[in-house]
PDB file of C-alpha atoms in Angstrom:
ATOM      1  CA  UNK C 224      -3.786  17.482  -0.349  1.00  0.00           C
ATOM      2  CA  UNK C 225      -1.803  15.214   1.855  1.00  0.00           C
ATOM      3  CA  UNK C 226       1.841  15.166   1.593  1.00  0.00           C
ATOM      4  CA  UNK C 227       3.249  11.941   2.949  1.00  0.00           C
ATOM      5  CA  UNK C 228       6.162  11.631   4.638  1.00  0.00           C
ATOM      6  CA  UNK C 229       8.086   8.617   7.282  1.00  0.00           C
ATOM      7  CA  UNK C 230       8.507   8.215  10.708  1.00  0.00           C
ATOM      8  CA  UNK C 231      11.598   7.197  10.204  1.00  0.00           C
ATOM      9  CA  UNK C 232      12.332   4.727  13.240  1.00  0.00           C
ATOM     10  CA  UNK C 233      13.607   1.541  14.649  1.00  0.00           C
ATOM     11  CA  UNK C 234      13.100  -2.512  14.640  1.00  0.00           C
ATOM     12  CA  UNK C 235      13.808  -3.366  17.950  1.00  0.00           C
ATOM     13  CA  UNK C 236      15.877  -6.578  16.155  1.00  0.00           C
ATOM     14  CA  UNK C 237      16.989  -9.085  18.215  1.00  0.00           C
ATOM     15  CA  UNK C 238      20.175  -8.702  19.573  1.00  0.00           C
ATOM     16  CA  UNK C 239      20.659  -4.811  18.960  1.00  0.00           C
ATOM     17  CA  UNK C 240      22.904  -3.584  20.246  1.00  0.00           C
ATOM     18  CA  UNK C 241      22.287  -1.319  23.406  1.00  0.00           C
ATOM     19  CA  UNK C 242      24.457   0.903  25.683  1.00  0.00           C
ATOM     20  CA  UNK C 243      24.173   2.961  28.322  1.00  0.00           C
ATOM     21  CA  UNK C 244      26.130   5.738  29.077  1.00  0.00           C
ATOM     22  CA  UNK C 245      29.131   5.121  31.411  1.00  0.00           C
ATOM     23  CA  UNK C 246      28.529   7.518  34.886  1.00  0.00           C
ATOM     24  CA  UNK C 247      25.733   5.737  36.737  1.00  0.00           C
ATOM     25  CA  UNK C 248      24.611   9.096  38.691  1.00  0.00           C
ATOM     26  CA  UNK C 249      23.937  10.737  34.826  1.00  0.00           C
ATOM     27  CA  UNK C 250      20.222  10.572  34.302  1.00  0.00           C
ATOM     28  CA  UNK C 251      20.163  10.463  30.625  1.00  0.00           C
ATOM     29  CA  UNK C 252      16.069  13.067  30.092  1.00  0.00           C
ATOM     30  CA  UNK C 253      14.004  12.746  27.088  1.00  0.00           C
ATOM     31  CA  UNK C 254      14.719  16.054  25.729  1.00  0.00           C
ATOM     32  CA  UNK C 255      18.336  15.512  25.417  1.00  0.00           C
ATOM     33  CA  UNK C 256      18.468  12.367  22.706  1.00  0.00           C
ATOM     34  CA  UNK C 257      15.173  15.322  21.221  1.00  0.00           C
ATOM     35  CA  UNK C 258      15.916  15.265  18.031  1.00  0.00           C
ATOM     36  CA  UNK C 259      15.013  19.390  18.820  1.00  0.00           C
ATOM     37  CA  UNK C 260      17.789  19.238  21.437  1.00  0.00           C
ATOM     38  CA  UNK C 261      19.614  22.069  20.032  1.00  0.00           C
ATOM     39  CA  UNK C 262      22.816  21.561  22.406  1.00  0.00           C
ATOM     40  CA  UNK C 263      25.102  18.876  21.324  1.00  0.00           C
ATOM     41  CA  UNK C 264      24.740  17.576  24.794  1.00  0.00           C
ATOM     42  CA  UNK C 265      25.972  13.573  24.829  1.00  0.00           C
ATOM     43  CA  UNK C 266      29.750  15.083  23.333  1.00  0.00           C
ATOM     44  CA  UNK C 267      30.479  14.676  26.400  1.00  0.00           C
ATOM     45  CA  UNK C 268      28.879  11.404  27.860  1.00  0.00           C
ATOM     46  CA  UNK C 269      30.252   8.566  27.210  1.00  0.00           C
ATOM     47  CA  UNK C 270      28.731   5.277  26.928  1.00  0.00           C
ATOM     48  CA  UNK C 271      29.277   1.541  26.579  1.00  0.00           C
ATOM     49  CA  UNK C 272      27.228  -2.021  25.741  1.00  0.00           C
ATOM     50  CA  UNK C 273      25.477  -3.872  28.172  1.00  0.00           C
ATOM     51  CA  UNK C 274      23.267  -6.266  25.337  1.00  0.00           C
ATOM     52  CA  UNK C 275      23.331  -7.189  21.825  1.00  0.00           C
ATOM     53  CA  UNK C 276      26.213  -8.381  19.799  1.00  0.00           C
ATOM     54  CA  UNK C 277      25.311  -7.071  15.881  1.00  0.00           C
ATOM     55  CA  UNK C 278      25.776  -2.711  14.617  1.00  0.00           C
ATOM     56  CA  UNK C 279      23.123  -2.284  13.124  1.00  0.00           C
ATOM     57  CA  UNK C 280      22.330   0.641  11.620  1.00  0.00           C
ATOM     58  CA  UNK C 281      20.551   2.261  14.488  1.00  0.00           C
ATOM     59  CA  UNK C 282      21.013   0.946  18.643  1.00  0.00           C
ATOM     60  CA  UNK C 283      19.368   2.233  20.629  1.00  0.00           C
ATOM     61  CA  UNK C 284      19.768   3.553  24.662  1.00  0.00           C
ATOM     62  CA  UNK C 285      19.082  -0.016  27.404  1.00  0.00           C
ATOM     63  CA  UNK C 286      15.589  -0.617  27.930  1.00  0.00           C
ATOM     64  CA  UNK C 287      15.280   3.576  27.378  1.00  0.00           C
ATOM     65  CA  UNK C 288      13.984   5.770  24.549  1.00  0.00           C
ATOM     66  CA  UNK C 289      17.064   7.501  22.473  1.00  0.00           C
ATOM     67  CA  UNK C 290      18.622   6.103  19.320  1.00  0.00           C
ATOM     68  CA  UNK C 291      21.102   7.124  17.092  1.00  0.00           C
ATOM     69  CA  UNK C 292      22.804   6.410  13.570  1.00  0.00           C
ATOM     70  CA  UNK C 293      25.456   4.937  11.656  1.00  0.00           C
ATOM     71  CA  UNK C 294      27.583   6.725  10.088  1.00  0.00           C
ATOM     72  CA  UNK C 295      25.876   4.829   6.819  1.00  0.00           C
ATOM     73  CA  UNK C 296      22.404   6.573   7.457  1.00  0.00           C
ATOM     74  CA  UNK C 297      23.799   9.707   7.805  1.00  0.00           C
ATOM     75  CA  UNK C 298      25.496   9.217   4.884  1.00  0.00           C
ATOM     76  CA  UNK C 299      22.477   8.618   2.812  1.00  0.00           C
ATOM     77  CA  UNK C 300      21.233  11.579   5.065  1.00  0.00           C
ATOM     78  CA  UNK C 301      24.014  13.992   3.294  1.00  0.00           C
ATOM     79  CA  UNK C 302      22.599  13.498   0.498  1.00  0.00           C
ATOM     80  CA  UNK C 303      19.334  15.412   0.837  1.00  0.00           C
ATOM     81  CA  UNK C 304      20.943  17.685   3.831  1.00  0.00           C
ATOM     82  CA  UNK C 305      24.015  19.105   4.411  1.00  0.00           C
ATOM     83  CA  UNK C 306      23.994  16.999   8.136  1.00  0.00           C
ATOM     84  CA  UNK C 307      27.848  18.810   9.797  1.00  0.00           C
ATOM     85  CA  UNK C 308      25.366  20.571  12.364  1.00  0.00           C
ATOM     86  CA  UNK C 309      22.569  18.593  13.048  1.00  0.00           C
ATOM     87  CA  UNK C 310      23.970  15.261  14.150  1.00  0.00           C
ATOM     88  CA  UNK C 311      27.290  14.686  15.958  1.00  0.00           C
ATOM     89  CA  UNK C 312      29.363  11.770  16.952  1.00  0.00           C
ATOM     90  CA  UNK C 313      29.044  10.319  20.714  1.00  0.00           C
ATOM     91  CA  UNK C 314      31.268   7.456  21.988  1.00  0.00           C
ATOM     92  CA  UNK C 315      30.854   4.609  22.829  1.00  0.00           C
ATOM     93  CA  UNK C 316      33.674   2.302  25.301  1.00  0.00           C
ATOM     94  CA  UNK C 317      35.009  -0.852  23.211  1.00  0.00           C
ATOM     95  CA  UNK C 318      33.155  -0.668  20.364  1.00  0.00           C
ATOM     96  CA  UNK C 319      34.682   0.354  16.183  1.00  0.00           C
ATOM     97  CA  UNK C 320      31.367   2.036  14.131  1.00  0.00           C
ATOM     98  CA  UNK C 321      30.778   5.113  15.656  1.00  0.00           C
ATOM     99  CA  UNK C 322      27.047   6.344  16.189  1.00  0.00           C
ATOM    100  CA  UNK C 323      25.769   9.780  15.532  1.00  0.00           C
ATOM    101  CA  UNK C 324      22.949  11.477  17.526  1.00  0.00           C
ATOM    102  CA  UNK C 325      21.003  13.837  14.867  1.00  0.00           C
ATOM    103  CA  UNK C 326      19.554  16.871  16.951  1.00  0.00           C
ATOM    104  CA  UNK C 327      18.717  20.045  15.955  1.00  0.00           C
ATOM    105  CA  UNK C 328      16.710  19.534  13.668  1.00  0.00           C
ATOM    106  CA  UNK C 329      12.994  21.737  12.656  1.00  0.00           C
ATOM    107  CA  UNK C 330      10.100  21.585  14.289  1.00  0.00           C
ATOM    108  CA  UNK C 331       6.568  20.979  13.052  1.00  0.00           C
ATOM    109  CA  UNK C 332       3.223  20.416  15.190  1.00  0.00           C
ATOM    110  CA  UNK C 333       1.076  17.101  15.540  1.00  0.00           C
ATOM    111  CA  UNK C 334      -2.502  18.255  14.545  1.00  0.00           C
ATOM    112  CA  UNK C 335      -3.743  14.638  16.053  1.00  0.00           C
ATOM    113  CA  UNK C 336      -1.732  13.722  19.486  1.00  0.00           C
ATOM    114  CA  UNK C 337      -4.046  14.029  21.347  1.00  0.00           C
ATOM    115  CA  UNK C 338      -6.366  11.088  19.958  1.00  0.00           C
ATOM    116  CA  UNK C 339      -5.052   7.782  21.169  1.00  0.00           C
ATOM    117  CA  UNK C 340      -3.354   6.852  18.319  1.00  0.00           C
ATOM    118  CA  UNK C 341      -2.603   3.690  17.735  1.00  0.00           C
ATOM    119  CA  UNK C 342       1.746   2.761  15.548  1.00  0.00           C
ATOM    120  CA  UNK C 343      -0.263   2.245  12.838  1.00  0.00           C
ATOM    121  CA  UNK C 344      -2.837   4.999  13.640  1.00  0.00           C
ATOM    122  CA  UNK C 345      -2.376   7.363  10.603  1.00  0.00           C
ATOM    123  CA  UNK C 346      -0.332  10.479  12.326  1.00  0.00           C
ATOM    124  CA  UNK C 347      -1.016  14.425  11.298  1.00  0.00           C
ATOM    125  CA  UNK C 348       1.790  17.834  10.303  1.00  0.00           C
ATOM    126  CA  UNK C 349       1.624  20.945  10.372  1.00  0.00           C
ATOM    127  CA  UNK C 350       5.101  20.674   7.125  1.00  0.00           C
ATOM    128  CA  UNK C 351       3.859  21.284   3.874  1.00  0.00           C
ATOM    129  CA  UNK C 352       6.789  21.325   2.742  1.00  0.00           C
ATOM    130  CA  UNK C 353       7.433  18.151  -0.139  1.00  0.00           C
ATOM    131  CA  UNK C 354      11.110  18.961  -0.498  1.00  0.00           C
ATOM    132  CA  UNK C 355      11.170  18.479   3.374  1.00  0.00           C
ATOM    133  CA  UNK C 356      14.315  15.482   3.558  1.00  0.00           C
ATOM    134  CA  UNK C 357      14.275  15.243   7.528  1.00  0.00           C
ATOM    135  CA  UNK C 358      12.760  17.084   9.751  1.00  0.00           C
ATOM    136  CA  UNK C 359      11.259  16.661  13.150  1.00  0.00           C
ATOM    137  CA  UNK C 360       7.159  16.970  15.514  1.00  0.00           C
ATOM    138  CA  UNK C 361       7.055  19.234  18.009  1.00  0.00           C
ATOM    139  CA  UNK C 362       6.906  17.554  20.880  1.00  0.00           C
ATOM    140  CA  UNK C 363       7.914  13.955  19.846  1.00  0.00           C
ATOM    141  CA  UNK C 364      11.274  12.262  20.140  1.00  0.00           C
ATOM    142  CA  UNK C 365      10.123  11.827  16.555  1.00  0.00           C
ATOM    143  CA  UNK C 366      11.859  11.935  13.251  1.00  0.00           C
ATOM    144  CA  UNK C 367      10.536  12.651  10.148  1.00  0.00           C
ATOM    145  CA  UNK C 368      12.239  12.452   6.111  1.00  0.00           C
ATOM    146  CA  UNK C 369      10.327  12.798   3.045  1.00  0.00           C
ATOM    147  CA  UNK C 370       9.793  10.276   0.343  1.00  0.00           C
ATOM    148  CA  UNK C 371      13.134  10.366  -2.258  1.00  0.00           C
ATOM    149  CA  UNK C 372      14.880   9.626   1.690  1.00  0.00           C
ATOM    150  CA  UNK C 373      13.092   6.833   2.799  1.00  0.00           C
ATOM    151  CA  UNK C 374      13.607   5.133  -1.010  1.00  0.00           C
ATOM    152  CA  UNK C 375      17.365   5.651  -0.328  1.00  0.00           C
ATOM    153  CA  UNK C 376      17.302   4.653   2.989  1.00  0.00           C
ATOM    154  CA  UNK C 377      16.067   1.351   1.809  1.00  0.00           C
ATOM    155  CA  UNK C 378      17.574   1.294  -1.905  1.00  0.00           C
ATOM    156  CA  UNK C 379      21.419   1.897   0.814  1.00  0.00           C
ATOM    157  CA  UNK C 380      19.762  -1.151   2.554  1.00  0.00           C
ATOM    158  CA  UNK C 381      20.353   0.189   5.927  1.00  0.00           C
ATOM    159  CA  UNK C 382      19.486  -2.384   8.187  1.00  0.00           C
ATOM    160  CA  UNK C 383      17.682  -1.873  11.855  1.00  0.00           C
ATOM    161  CA  UNK C 384      14.709   0.600  10.035  1.00  0.00           C
ATOM    162  CA  UNK C 385      10.720   1.138   9.737  1.00  0.00           C
ATOM    163  CA  UNK C 386      10.047   4.437   7.664  1.00  0.00           C
ATOM    164  CA  UNK C 387       5.705   4.704   9.247  1.00  0.00           C
ATOM    165  CA  UNK C 388       4.135   6.506   6.257  1.00  0.00           C
ATOM    166  CA  UNK C 389       2.372  10.164   7.382  1.00  0.00           C
ATOM    167  CA  UNK C 390       0.563  13.164   6.558  1.00  0.00           C
ATOM    168  CA  UNK C 391       1.437  16.320   6.557  1.00  0.00           C
ATOM    169  CA  UNK C 392      -1.561  18.421   6.276  1.00  0.00           C
ATOM    170  CA  UNK C 393      -2.239  22.479   6.964  1.00  0.00           C
ATOM    171  CA  UNK C 394      -4.773  22.540  10.247  1.00  0.00           C
ATOM    172  CA  UNK C 395      -8.043  23.313   8.581  1.00  0.00           C
ATOM    173  CA  UNK C 396      -7.164  20.643   6.139  1.00  0.00           C
ATOM    174  CA  UNK C 397      -5.946  18.643   8.857  1.00  0.00           C
ATOM    175  CA  UNK C 398      -9.722  19.783  11.195  1.00  0.00           C
ATOM    176  CA  UNK C 399     -11.391  18.389   6.898  1.00  0.00           C
ATOM    177  CA  UNK C 400     -10.303  15.411   7.252  1.00  0.00           C
ATOM    178  CA  UNK C 401     -11.338  15.435  11.089  1.00  0.00           C
ATOM    179  CA  UNK C 402     -14.613  15.834   9.919  1.00  0.00           C
ATOM    180  CA  UNK C 403     -15.417  13.264   7.157  1.00  0.00           C
ATOM    181  CA  UNK C 404     -14.061  10.916   9.264  1.00  0.00           C
ATOM    182  CA  UNK C 405     -11.523   9.492   6.221  1.00  0.00           C
ATOM    183  CA  UNK C 406      -8.608   7.310   7.255  1.00  0.00           C
ATOM    184  CA  UNK C 407      -6.526   6.810   4.828  1.00  0.00           C
ATOM    185  CA  UNK C 408      -4.451   3.080   5.275  1.00  0.00           C
ATOM    186  CA  UNK C 409      -0.006   3.396   6.967  1.00  0.00           C
ATOM    187  CA  UNK C 410       2.117   1.521   4.636  1.00  0.00           C
ATOM    188  CA  UNK C 411       5.184   0.507   6.804  1.00  0.00           C
ATOM    189  CA  UNK C 412       8.674  -0.303   5.174  1.00  0.00           C
ATOM    190  CA  UNK C 413      11.623  -1.968   6.957  1.00  0.00           C
ATOM    191  CA  UNK C 414      14.386  -3.756   5.495  1.00  0.00           C
ATOM    192  CA  UNK C 415      15.085  -7.062   4.773  1.00  0.00           C
TER     193      UNK C 415
END
């Protein structure tokens, strides 16, 4: 009775734009870029491009955690959920394109977080409503999207994306899966 969701991430494409805060003393902590964070922490921070030339639909903090999303991605997500309280723009010097932080998402539990999982090992989350378009996972930077949202992102040819299949189930179901040693194959979808 597992429900399929997708971990929405980026592909580290070559020449992807990478940015850093222009304030050198500013320490960017992972909680500030967390999709679960409740405040617009980065709204008053100015960034500058340090490497890369391509304004893909996902760009990231230079050599670090934290990704930012294009207007195109926000528009696709907005077809499924009101994004007005789930994203805000950031300032990037000398860049015309507008990028956004996704924040304020609901958090759900990560059942197999303490196991040694690799990127394409199955992950199980405590989310059982297949109609939930987008949500976060406790203690991670994961943004999860539904099958419908995954299809819309791919159909709209969003660039520099990877969507990795994951599974929603109750804790009881997860314990059953563990006992049965069942390991589903994990599919990943990427832009061309």
